[in-house]
C-alpha angles and dihedrals in degrees: 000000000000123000109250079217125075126193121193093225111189121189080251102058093047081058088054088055088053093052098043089051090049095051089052084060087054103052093043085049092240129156090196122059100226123206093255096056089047076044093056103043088052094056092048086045091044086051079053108048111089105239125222095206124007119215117233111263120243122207122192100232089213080058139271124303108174087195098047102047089152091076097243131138097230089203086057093044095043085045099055099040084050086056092053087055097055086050104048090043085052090059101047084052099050119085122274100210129016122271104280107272126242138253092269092048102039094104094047113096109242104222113210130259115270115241116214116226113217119218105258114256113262098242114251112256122232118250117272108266122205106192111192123179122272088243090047086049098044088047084057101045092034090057092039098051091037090062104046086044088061094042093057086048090052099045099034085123102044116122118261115036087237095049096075098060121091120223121246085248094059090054107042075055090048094051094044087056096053075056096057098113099048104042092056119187092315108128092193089055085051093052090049092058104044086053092046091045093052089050091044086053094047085048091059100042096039108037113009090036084214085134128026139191116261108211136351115340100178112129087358113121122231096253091064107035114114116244140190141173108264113251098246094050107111121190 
């Protein structure tokens, strides 16, 4: 079916992917352009490329997994499709008739065995999606990034390199109170945009590499792992 998103591509500008591609090489001291590097030059020409119409933007509300798009949980599918084979395996093993029956029971019918039908599996459900506008999406990350940039700026003589960098938490807060008006006193639509806010954020940090973690962020949740905008990011 057709693309909702259109890119204006030039020879020129396919050049420019093969070179990028190339430098990445390069900069990783590679003889061999590798797919993710191909993967990687065509994400930084696509930001770029001036779109003349920009798709809606989806979220997984469990969280994004950029290898798992369908909304599964790949241990749960490969456990399950482990158990059917046990199954299946048990019943090629199992006898297929009774042991042969003796003198005294040869005129007696031999009923056959009785197979249990299992209750079918309930299908597993796909993740929740929230889908929100690009506009809607750039507002967010434009405000966000816009902030923590200041505050760097702000804070560059503080004392501590990590001091000056706010926590995910802070921000998502922040944002909601620039939303004060229009979220009202609806606690629902509070609760929307907190959650919003805190998949806007992983997008960024995860996918469009706009933000990025500062320090260890191992066994720190989300809410208290200190951000900040990358460096090459330009607004």
């Amino acid at each position: 079916g057709r693309s909702r998103t259109a890119y204006r591509i030039t020879v020129r500008q396919l050049e420019s992917l093969i070179r990028l591609s190339e430098a990445l090489a390069r900069l990783h001291c590679d003889d061999l352009v590798k797919p993710s590097y191909v993967r990687e030059a065509f994400r930084l020409l696509r930001k770029s490329i001036i779109h003349v119409e920009t798709e809606d933007v989806t979220f997984d509300d469990e969280g994004f997994d950029e290898g798992h798009e369908d909304g599964f949980d790949e241990d749960e599918e490969m456990t399950e499709a482990a158990a059917a084979a046990e199954e299946s395996q048990a019943q090629e093993e199992a006898p297929s008739q009774a042991d042969a029956p003796s003198d005294n029971e040869a005129d007696e019918p031999v009923e056959p065995p009785t197979q249990q039908r299992k209750p079918p599996k309930a299908k597993k459900s796909k993740k929740k999606k929230t889908q929100i506008s690009f506009e809607q999406y750039g507002a967010i990350s434009n405000a966000v990034s816009a902030y923590l940039r200041s505050k760097e700026s702000e804070q560059d003589d503080t004392e501590g390199e990590e001091s000056k960098y706010l926590t995910w938490g802070e921000v998502a807060e922040w944002y909601l109170e620039q939303c004060e008006v229009d979220i009202g006193d609806s606690l629902e639509e509070l609760e929307r945009m907190r959650k919003l806010t805190n998949l806007v954020i992983r997008r960024l940090v995860q996918v469009d590499h706009v933000l990025m973690c500062i320090g260890n962020t191992e066994g720190i949740p989300e809410a208290d792992r200190k951000i900040a905008v990358h460096p090459n990011y330009t607004f």
